[in-house]
XYZ file of C-alpha atoms in Angstrom:
608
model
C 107.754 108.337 94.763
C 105.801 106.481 97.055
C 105.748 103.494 94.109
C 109.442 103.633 93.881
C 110.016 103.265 97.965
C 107.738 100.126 97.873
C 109.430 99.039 95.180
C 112.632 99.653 96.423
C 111.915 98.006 100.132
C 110.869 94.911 98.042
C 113.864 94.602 96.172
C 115.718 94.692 99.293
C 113.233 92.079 101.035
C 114.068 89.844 98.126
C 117.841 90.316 98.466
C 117.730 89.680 102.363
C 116.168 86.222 101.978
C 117.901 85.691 99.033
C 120.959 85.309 101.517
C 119.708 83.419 104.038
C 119.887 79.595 104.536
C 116.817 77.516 103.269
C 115.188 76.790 106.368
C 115.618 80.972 107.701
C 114.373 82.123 104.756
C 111.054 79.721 105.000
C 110.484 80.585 108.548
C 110.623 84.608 107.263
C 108.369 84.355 104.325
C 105.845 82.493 106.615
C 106.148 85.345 109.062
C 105.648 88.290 106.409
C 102.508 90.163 107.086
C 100.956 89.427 103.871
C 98.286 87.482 102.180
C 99.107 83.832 100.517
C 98.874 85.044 97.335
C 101.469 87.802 98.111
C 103.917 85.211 99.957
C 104.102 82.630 96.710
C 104.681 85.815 94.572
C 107.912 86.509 97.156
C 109.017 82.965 97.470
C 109.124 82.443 93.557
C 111.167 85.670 92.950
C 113.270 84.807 95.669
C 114.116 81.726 94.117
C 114.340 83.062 90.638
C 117.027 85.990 92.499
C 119.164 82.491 94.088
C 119.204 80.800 90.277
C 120.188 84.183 88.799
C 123.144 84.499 91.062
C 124.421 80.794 91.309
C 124.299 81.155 87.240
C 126.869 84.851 87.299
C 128.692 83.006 89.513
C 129.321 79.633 87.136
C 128.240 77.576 89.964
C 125.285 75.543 87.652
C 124.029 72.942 90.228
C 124.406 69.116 88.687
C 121.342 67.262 87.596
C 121.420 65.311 90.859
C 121.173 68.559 92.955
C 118.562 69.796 90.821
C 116.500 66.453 91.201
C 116.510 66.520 95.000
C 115.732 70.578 95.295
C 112.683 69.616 92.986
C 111.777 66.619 95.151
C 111.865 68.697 98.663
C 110.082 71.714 97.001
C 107.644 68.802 96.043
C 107.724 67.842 99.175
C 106.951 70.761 101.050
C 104.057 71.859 98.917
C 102.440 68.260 99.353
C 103.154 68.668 103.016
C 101.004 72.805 103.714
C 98.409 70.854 101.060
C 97.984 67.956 103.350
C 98.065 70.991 106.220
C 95.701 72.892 104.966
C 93.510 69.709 103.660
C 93.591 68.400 107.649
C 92.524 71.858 108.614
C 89.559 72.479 106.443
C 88.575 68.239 108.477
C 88.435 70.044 111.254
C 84.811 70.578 112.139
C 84.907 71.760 115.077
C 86.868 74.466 114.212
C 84.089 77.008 113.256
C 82.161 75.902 116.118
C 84.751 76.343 118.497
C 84.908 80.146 117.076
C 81.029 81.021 117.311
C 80.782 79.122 120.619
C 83.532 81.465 122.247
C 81.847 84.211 120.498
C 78.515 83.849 121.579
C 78.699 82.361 125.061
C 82.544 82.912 125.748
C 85.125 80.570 127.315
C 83.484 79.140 130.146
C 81.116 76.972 128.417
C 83.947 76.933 125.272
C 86.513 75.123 127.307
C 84.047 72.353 127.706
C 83.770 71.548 124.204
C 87.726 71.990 123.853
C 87.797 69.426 126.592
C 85.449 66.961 124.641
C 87.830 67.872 121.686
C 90.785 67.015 123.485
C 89.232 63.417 125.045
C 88.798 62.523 121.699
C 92.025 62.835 120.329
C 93.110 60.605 123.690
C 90.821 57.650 123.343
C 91.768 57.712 119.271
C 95.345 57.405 120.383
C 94.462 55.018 122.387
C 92.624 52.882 120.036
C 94.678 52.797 117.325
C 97.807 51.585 119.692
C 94.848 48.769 120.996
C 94.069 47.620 117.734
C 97.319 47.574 116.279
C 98.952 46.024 118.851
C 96.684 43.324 120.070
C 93.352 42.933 118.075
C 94.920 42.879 114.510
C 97.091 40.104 115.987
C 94.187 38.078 117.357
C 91.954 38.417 114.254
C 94.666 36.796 112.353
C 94.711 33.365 114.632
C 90.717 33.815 114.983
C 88.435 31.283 115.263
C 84.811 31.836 113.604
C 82.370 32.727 115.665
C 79.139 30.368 115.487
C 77.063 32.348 117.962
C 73.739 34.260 116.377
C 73.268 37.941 116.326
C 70.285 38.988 117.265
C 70.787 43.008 118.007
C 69.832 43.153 121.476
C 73.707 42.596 122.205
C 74.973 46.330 120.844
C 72.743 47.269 124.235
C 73.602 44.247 126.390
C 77.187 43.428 124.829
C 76.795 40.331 125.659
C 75.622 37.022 123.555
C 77.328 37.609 120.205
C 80.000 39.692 121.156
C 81.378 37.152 124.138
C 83.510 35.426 120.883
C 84.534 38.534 119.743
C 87.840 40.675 119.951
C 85.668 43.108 121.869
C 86.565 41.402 125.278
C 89.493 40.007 126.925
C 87.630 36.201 126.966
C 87.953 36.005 123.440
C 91.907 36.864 123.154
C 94.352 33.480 123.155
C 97.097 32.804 124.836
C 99.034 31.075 122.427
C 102.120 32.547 120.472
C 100.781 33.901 116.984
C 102.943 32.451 114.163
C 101.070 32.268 110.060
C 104.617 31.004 108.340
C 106.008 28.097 109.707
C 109.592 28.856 111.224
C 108.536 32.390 110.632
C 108.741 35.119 113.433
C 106.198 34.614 116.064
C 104.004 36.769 118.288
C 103.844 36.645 121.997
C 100.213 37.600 122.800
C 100.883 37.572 126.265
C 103.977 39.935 126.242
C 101.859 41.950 123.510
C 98.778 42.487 125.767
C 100.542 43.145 129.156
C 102.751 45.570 127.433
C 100.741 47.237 125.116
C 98.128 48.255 128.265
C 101.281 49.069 130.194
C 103.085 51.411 127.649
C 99.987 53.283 126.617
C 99.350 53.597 130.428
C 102.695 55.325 130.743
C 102.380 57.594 127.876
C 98.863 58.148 129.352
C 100.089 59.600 132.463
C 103.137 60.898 130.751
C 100.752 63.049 128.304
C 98.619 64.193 131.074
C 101.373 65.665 133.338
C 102.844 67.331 130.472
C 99.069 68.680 129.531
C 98.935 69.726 133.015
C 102.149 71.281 133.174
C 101.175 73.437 129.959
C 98.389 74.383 130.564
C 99.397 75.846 134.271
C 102.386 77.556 132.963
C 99.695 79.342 130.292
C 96.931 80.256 132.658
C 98.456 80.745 135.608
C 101.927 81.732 135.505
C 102.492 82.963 131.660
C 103.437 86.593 131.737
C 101.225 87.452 128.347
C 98.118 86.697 130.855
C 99.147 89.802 132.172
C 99.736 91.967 129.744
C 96.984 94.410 130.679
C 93.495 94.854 128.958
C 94.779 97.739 126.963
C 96.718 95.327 124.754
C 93.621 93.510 123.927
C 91.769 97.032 122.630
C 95.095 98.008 120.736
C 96.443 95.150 119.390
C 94.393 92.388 118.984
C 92.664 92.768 115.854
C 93.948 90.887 112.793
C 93.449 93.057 110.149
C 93.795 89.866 107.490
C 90.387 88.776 107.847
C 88.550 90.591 105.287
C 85.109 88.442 104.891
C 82.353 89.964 106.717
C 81.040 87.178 108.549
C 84.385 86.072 110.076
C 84.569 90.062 111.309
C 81.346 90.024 112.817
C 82.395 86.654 114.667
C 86.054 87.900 115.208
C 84.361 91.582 116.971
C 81.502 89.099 119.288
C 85.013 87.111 120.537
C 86.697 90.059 121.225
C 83.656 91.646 122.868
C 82.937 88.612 125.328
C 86.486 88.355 126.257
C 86.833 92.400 127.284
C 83.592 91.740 128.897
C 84.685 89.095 130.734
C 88.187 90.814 131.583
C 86.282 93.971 133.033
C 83.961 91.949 135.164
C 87.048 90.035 136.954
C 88.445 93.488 137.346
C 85.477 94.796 138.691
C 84.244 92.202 140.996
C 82.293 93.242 143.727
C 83.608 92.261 147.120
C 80.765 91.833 149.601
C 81.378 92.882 153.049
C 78.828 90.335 155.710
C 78.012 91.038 159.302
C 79.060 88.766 161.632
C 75.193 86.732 161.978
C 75.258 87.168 158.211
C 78.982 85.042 158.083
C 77.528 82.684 160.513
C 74.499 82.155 158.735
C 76.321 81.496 155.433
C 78.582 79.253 157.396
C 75.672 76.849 158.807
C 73.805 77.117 155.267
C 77.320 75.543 153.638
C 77.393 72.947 156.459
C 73.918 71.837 155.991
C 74.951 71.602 152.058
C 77.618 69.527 152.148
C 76.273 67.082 155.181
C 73.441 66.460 152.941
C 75.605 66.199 149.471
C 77.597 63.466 151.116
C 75.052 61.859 152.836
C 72.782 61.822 149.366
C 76.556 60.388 147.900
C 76.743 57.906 150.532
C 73.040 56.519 150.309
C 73.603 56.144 146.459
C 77.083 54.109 146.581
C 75.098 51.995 149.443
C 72.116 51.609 146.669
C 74.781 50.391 143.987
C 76.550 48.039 146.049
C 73.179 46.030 146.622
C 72.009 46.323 143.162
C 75.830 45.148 142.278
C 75.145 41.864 143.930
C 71.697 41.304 142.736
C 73.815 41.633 139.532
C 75.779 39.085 139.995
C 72.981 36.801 141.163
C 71.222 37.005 138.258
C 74.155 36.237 135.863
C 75.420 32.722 138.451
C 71.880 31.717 138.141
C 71.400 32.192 134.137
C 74.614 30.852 134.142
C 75.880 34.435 131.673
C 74.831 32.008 128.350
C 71.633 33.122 127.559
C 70.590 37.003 126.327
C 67.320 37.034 129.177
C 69.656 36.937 131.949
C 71.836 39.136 130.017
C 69.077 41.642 129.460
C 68.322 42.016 133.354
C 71.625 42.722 134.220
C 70.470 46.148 132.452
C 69.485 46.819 135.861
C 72.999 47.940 137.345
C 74.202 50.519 134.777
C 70.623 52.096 134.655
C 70.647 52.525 138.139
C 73.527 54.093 138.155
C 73.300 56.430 135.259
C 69.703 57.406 136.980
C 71.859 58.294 140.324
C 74.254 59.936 138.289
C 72.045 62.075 135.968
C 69.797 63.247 138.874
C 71.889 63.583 141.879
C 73.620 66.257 140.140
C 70.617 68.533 139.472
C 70.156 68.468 143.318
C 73.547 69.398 143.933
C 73.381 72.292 141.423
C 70.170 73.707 143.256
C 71.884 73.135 147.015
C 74.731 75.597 145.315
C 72.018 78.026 144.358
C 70.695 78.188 147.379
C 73.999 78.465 149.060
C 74.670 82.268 147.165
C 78.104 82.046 146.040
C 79.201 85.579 145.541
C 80.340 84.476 141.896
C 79.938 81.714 139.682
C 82.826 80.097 139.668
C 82.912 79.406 143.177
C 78.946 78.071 142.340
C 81.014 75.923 139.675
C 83.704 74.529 141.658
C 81.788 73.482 144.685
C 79.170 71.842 142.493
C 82.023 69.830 140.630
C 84.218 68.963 144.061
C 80.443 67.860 144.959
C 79.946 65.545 142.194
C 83.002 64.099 141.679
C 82.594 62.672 145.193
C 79.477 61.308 144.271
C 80.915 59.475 140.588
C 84.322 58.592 141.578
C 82.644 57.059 145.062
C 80.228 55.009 142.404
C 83.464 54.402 140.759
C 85.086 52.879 143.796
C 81.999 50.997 144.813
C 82.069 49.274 141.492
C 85.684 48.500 141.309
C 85.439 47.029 145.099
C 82.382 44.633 143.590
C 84.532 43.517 140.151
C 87.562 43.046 142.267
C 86.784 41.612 145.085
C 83.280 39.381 144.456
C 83.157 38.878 140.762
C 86.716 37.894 140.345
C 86.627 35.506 143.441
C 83.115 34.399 141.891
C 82.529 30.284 140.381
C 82.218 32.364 136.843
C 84.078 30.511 134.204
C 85.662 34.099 133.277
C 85.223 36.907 135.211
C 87.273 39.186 133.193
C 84.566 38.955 129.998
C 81.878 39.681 132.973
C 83.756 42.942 134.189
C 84.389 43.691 130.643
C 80.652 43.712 129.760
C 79.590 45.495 133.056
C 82.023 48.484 131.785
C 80.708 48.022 128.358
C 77.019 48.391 129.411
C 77.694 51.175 131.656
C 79.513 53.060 129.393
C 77.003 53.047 126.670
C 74.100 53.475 128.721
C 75.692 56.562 130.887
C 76.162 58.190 126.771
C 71.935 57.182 126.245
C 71.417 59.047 129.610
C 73.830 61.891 128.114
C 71.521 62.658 125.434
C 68.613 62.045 127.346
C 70.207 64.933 129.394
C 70.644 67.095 126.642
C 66.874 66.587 125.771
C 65.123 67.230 129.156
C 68.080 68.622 131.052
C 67.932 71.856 128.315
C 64.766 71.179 125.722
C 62.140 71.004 128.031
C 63.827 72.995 130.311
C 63.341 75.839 127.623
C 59.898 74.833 126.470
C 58.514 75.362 130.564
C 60.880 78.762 130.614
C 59.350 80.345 127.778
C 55.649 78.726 127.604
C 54.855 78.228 131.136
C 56.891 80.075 133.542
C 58.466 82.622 131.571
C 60.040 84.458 134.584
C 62.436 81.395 133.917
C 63.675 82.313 131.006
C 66.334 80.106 129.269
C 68.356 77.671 130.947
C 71.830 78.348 131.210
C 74.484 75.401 130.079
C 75.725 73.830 133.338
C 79.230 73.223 132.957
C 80.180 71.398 136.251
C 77.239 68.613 135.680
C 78.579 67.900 132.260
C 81.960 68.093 132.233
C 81.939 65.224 134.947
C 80.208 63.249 132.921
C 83.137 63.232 130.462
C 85.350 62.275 133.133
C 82.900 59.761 134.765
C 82.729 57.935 131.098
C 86.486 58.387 130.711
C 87.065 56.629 133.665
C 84.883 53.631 132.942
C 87.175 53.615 130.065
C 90.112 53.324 131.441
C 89.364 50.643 133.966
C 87.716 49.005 130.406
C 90.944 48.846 128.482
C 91.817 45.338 129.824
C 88.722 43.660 130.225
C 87.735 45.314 126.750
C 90.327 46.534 124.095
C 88.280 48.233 122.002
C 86.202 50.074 124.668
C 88.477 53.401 123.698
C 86.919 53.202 120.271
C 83.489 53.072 121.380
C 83.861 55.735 123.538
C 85.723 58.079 120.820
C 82.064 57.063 118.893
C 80.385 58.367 121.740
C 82.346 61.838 122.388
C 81.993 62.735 118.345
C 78.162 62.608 119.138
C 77.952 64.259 122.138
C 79.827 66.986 121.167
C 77.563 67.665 117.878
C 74.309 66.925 120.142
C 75.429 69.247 123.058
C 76.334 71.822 120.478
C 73.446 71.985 118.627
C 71.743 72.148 122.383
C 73.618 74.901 123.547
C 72.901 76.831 120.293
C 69.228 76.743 120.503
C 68.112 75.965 123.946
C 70.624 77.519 126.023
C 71.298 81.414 126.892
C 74.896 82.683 127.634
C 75.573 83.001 131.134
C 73.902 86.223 132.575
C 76.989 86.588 135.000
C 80.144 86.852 132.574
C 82.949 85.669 134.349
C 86.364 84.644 133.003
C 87.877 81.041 133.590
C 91.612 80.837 132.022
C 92.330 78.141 134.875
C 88.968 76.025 133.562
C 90.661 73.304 131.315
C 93.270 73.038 133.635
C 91.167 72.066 136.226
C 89.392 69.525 134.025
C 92.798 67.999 133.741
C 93.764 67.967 137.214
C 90.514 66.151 138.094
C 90.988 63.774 135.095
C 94.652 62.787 136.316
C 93.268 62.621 140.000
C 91.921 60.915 141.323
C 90.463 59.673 137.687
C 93.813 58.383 136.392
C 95.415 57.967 139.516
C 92.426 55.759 140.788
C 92.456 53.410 137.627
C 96.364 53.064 137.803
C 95.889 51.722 141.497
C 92.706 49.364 139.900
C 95.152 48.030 136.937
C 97.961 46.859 139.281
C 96.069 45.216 141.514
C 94.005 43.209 138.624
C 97.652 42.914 136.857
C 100.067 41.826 140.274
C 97.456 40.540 142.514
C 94.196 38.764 141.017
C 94.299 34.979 139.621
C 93.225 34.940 135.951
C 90.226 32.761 134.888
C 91.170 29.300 133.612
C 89.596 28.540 130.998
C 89.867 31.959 128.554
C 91.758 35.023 127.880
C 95.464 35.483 127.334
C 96.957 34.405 130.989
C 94.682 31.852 131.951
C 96.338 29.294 133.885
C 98.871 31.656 135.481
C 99.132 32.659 138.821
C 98.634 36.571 138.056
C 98.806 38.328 134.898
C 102.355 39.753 135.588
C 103.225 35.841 135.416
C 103.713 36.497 131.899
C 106.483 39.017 132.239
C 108.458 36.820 135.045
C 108.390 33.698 132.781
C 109.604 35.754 129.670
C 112.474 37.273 132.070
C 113.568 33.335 132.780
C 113.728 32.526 128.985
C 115.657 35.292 128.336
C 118.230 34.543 131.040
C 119.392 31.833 128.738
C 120.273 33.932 125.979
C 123.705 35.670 126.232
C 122.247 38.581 124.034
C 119.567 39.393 126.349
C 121.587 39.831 129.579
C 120.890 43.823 129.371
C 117.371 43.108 128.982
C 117.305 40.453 132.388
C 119.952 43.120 134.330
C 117.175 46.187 133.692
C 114.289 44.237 134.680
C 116.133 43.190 138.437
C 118.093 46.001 138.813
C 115.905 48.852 137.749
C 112.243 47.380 137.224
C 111.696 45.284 140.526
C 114.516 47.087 142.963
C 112.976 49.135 145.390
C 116.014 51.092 145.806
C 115.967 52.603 142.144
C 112.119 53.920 142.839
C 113.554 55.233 146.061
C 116.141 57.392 144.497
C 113.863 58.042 141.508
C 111.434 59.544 144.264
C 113.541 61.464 145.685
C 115.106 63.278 142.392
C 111.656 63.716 141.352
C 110.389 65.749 144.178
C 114.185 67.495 144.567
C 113.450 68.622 140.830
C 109.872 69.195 141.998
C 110.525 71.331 144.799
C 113.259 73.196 142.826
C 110.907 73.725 139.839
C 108.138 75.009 142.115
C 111.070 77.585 144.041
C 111.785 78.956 139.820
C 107.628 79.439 139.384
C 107.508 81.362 142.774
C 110.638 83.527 141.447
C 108.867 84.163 137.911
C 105.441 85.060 139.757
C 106.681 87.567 141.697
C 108.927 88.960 138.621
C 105.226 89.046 136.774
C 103.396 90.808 139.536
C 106.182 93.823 139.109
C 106.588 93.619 135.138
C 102.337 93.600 135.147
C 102.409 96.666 138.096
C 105.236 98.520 135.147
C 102.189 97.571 132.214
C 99.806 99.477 134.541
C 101.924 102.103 135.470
């Protein structure tokens, strides 16, 4: 009897989707509890059941209706095979599982962060490269320099005739057939920077947005720990080792849910309070200090910089070589400075480790971004005002060199940071132990390098692809670290709000910071003379003003001219888009604080 019942309840599963409309009855079968095998075995009877009925019914479908049903079941399948093809690629995807599993999601939203910088800087090559290298390569002139190898350290020699830097890129309009269409290179460089820009800062709001409505307002985060005992299992996975790895995952996150919930809150005299008061003071008067006496060093090693480049006169690969000097220095105060931050935050005895976390990364960024703005103040402001025949190739192989040497003193990280580190903790001082991973030290090195990027993308193009290069091999190198040098952390803690902090301090001041460094090099700064796309222009947003003026004279274009001095350059429409924007803001933020307080009393009902 039991037979016939399942029987029966299929019969009447096949008749319900039978019924429905094409794209409800996909969306059901891909819902159905059951295995693949099990779906494709519903789907085909379903649509043997439809045939069956259209043929009682006389209603044959033509030949033509036949053809296209075959070509979007066709279609479809190609489509879940190129799915399912793009999700066996992933190969991180494992990783991400065991490294949840084994040292939970602290140290796994770094490597979802390193995940999710690479997707950006591969968006943001490919729009480079189609846009404005591809171009250039076509109207390329052959380089007759030697290569010797010393320039994939130095980027320099070789590569200064090569689409790697802005020097290289003409200014002339791009036309192979003769009365053919034409391209603009300098309306193709200024706007291809400026639109991925945009969608830059666009992306990253929205990210933010997202990821704050999942961690900190979503009502699921809430739904009680119970839930995750009862009803988080998936009882689909049948291999063993994916249940061993699904039960670790599930074990780390309860055991991180019970220690937020049982937290200890410390209760500290009044000398205590003081004490820890004056101990923080002392901690962060010598952080910035230390900060400050590092920007000083890299402002003086800046202009030696330049020194040695106006005297070698940038041509040949010695003087080249030295300029090595800069970007070592600064990867040495970046890699080190950090360590002594980490141990000021130790001795400071934050009652949990995410407070230890957070300091240590406010701490830090002060310290890179500071570098950051030290740097940006020396391209700016002495090496574009400098007798260099073009400045913007310089800046463009200072970023270049600093970006690739910060990624050598990465690994070199990786190596002593953790290696040795674990070779002293269990050889020579085994009260040590293992190190743990520090999460705070490396995640702002991401965000250091993806800065360095950004400010790159106009001096250098194709700086987003070397640093995609970069993040694929720091994430296998840091993995395989982790895995055998590194013990989980002996304090588990959760941290939902992790990678949305790791956005916030990518979008500020990282973002933020490069956006104010672009429009002054774009709006303020004379371009060099004698190379790159805008020489001989007053600014680089010359380009767009001249383009507006030809257009005036075309009767077709007279939208395009009205946007650009009614909307573009009016201060009034920014005024009023200022104001909407924080009137939507404000409103928004008014909705949150109604749906936070309706989730405090729907989570006090889950408890009750």
């Amino acid at each position: 009897f039991w037979f016939l019942h399942g029987f029966d309840a299929e019969e009447d599963l096949i008749e319900s989707l039978a019924s429905k409309s094409t794209k409800e009855r996909i969306k059901a079968i891909q819902k159905l509890p059951e295995t693949m095998r099990k779906k494709r075995e519903i789907r085909n009877k379903v649509l043997k059941e439809i045939t069956e009925k259209a043929r009682h019914r006389g209603a044959q479908p033509s030949c033509c209706t036949e053809c296209l049903q075959a070509a979007a079941v066709s279609f479809r399948r190609f489509g879940n095979t190129l799915s399912e093809c793009f999700h066996l690629l992933q190969i991180w995807h494992k990783t991400m599982k065991i490294i949840g599993a084994e040292f939970g999601t602290n140290v796994l939203s770094y490597f979802v962060f390193v995940k999710w910088l690479l997707h950006f800087n591969f968006f943001s090559f490919l729009i480079n490269f189609g846009f404005i290298t591809i171009p250039q390569l076509l109207a390329a002139e052959p380089n007759n320099l030697s290569f010797s190898g010393l320039e994939l350290i130095t980027g320099a020699g070789y590569f200064q005739q090569t689409v790697l830097y802005y020097g290289f890129y003409t200014n002339a309009t791009i036309s192979k057939i003769e009365n053919g269409p034409s391209y603009n290179m300098q309306l193709a460089y200024i706007f291809t920077v400026g639109v991925y820009f945009v969608i830059c800062f666009l992306f990253l709001l929205s990210s933010m947005v997202k990821s704050f409505h999942r961690n900190f307002i979503n009502p699921q985060a809430f739904s009680g720990n119970a839930s995750k005992l009862l009803c988080t299992w998936d009882f689909n996975i049948t291999n063993e080792k994916a249940v061993k790895l699904k039960q670790k995952n599930l074990s780390t996150q309860i055991k991180e849910d019970l220690a937020e919930v049982n937290k200890e809150v410390l209760n500290f005299s009044v000398r205590e309070r003081v004490l820890r008061i004056a101990i923080h003071l002392l901690a962060w008067v010598a952080s910035l200090g230390t900060a400050a006496a590092a920007c000083t060093g890299v402002y003086f090693f800046s202009i030696n910089n330049l020194e040695l480049f106006m005297k070698g006169h940038g041509n040949d690969l010695e003087s080249q070589a030295a300029m090595l000097v800069l970007p070592v220095i600064a990867s040495v105060l970046n890699t080190l400075i950090p360590f002594f931050f980490s141990w000021l935050g130790h001795l400071e005895r934050f009652q949990t480790p995410g407070q230890h976390i957070y300091v240590t990364i406010t701490r830090v960024i002060i310290l890179k971004m500071s570098i950051v703005g030290i740097l940006c103040y020396y391209w700016l402001n002495i090496v574009a005002t400098s007798e260099s025949k073009c400045w913007e190739t310089l800046v463009g192989q200072d970023i270049y060199r600093l970006v690739l040497v910060d990624f050598i003193f990465c690994l070199l990280g990786s190596f002593f940071g953790e290696f040795l580190r674990r070779v002293i903790g269990t050889t020579v001082f085994v009260s040590l132990g293992l190190p743990e991973f520090d999460i705070g030290r490396n995640v702002l090195d991401l965000i250091y390098a993806q800065t360095l990027t950004w400010i790159g993308i106009l001096f250098s193009p194709l700086l987003p692809g070397i640093q995609m290069t970069a993040l694929l091999i720091v994430f296998f190198v840091k993995k395989v670290s982790l895995m055998r040098n590194c013990q989980p952390p002996r304090k588990v803690w959760r941290t939902a709000q992790m990678m949305t902090s790791f956005m916030v301090l990518l979008f500020c001041p990282s973002l933020l910071g490069v956006l104010s460094v672009t429009g002054v090099t774009v709006w303020r700064l004379k371009p060099s003379e004698g190379c790159g796309p805008f020489r001989g222009l007053s600014s680089m947003y010359a380009a767009v003003f001249e383009w507006i003026q030809i257009l005036e004279s075309y009767t077709a274009s007279k939208w395009v001219v009205w946007i650009y001095h009614n909307l573009i350059t009016s201060e009034l429409f920014f005024f009023i888009l200022s104001t909407i924007v924080l009137i939507v803001t404000y409103l928004y933020w008014r909705i949150i604080q109604g749906r936070k307080a309706t989730t405090k009393r729907l989570r006090e009902q889950l408890i009750n």
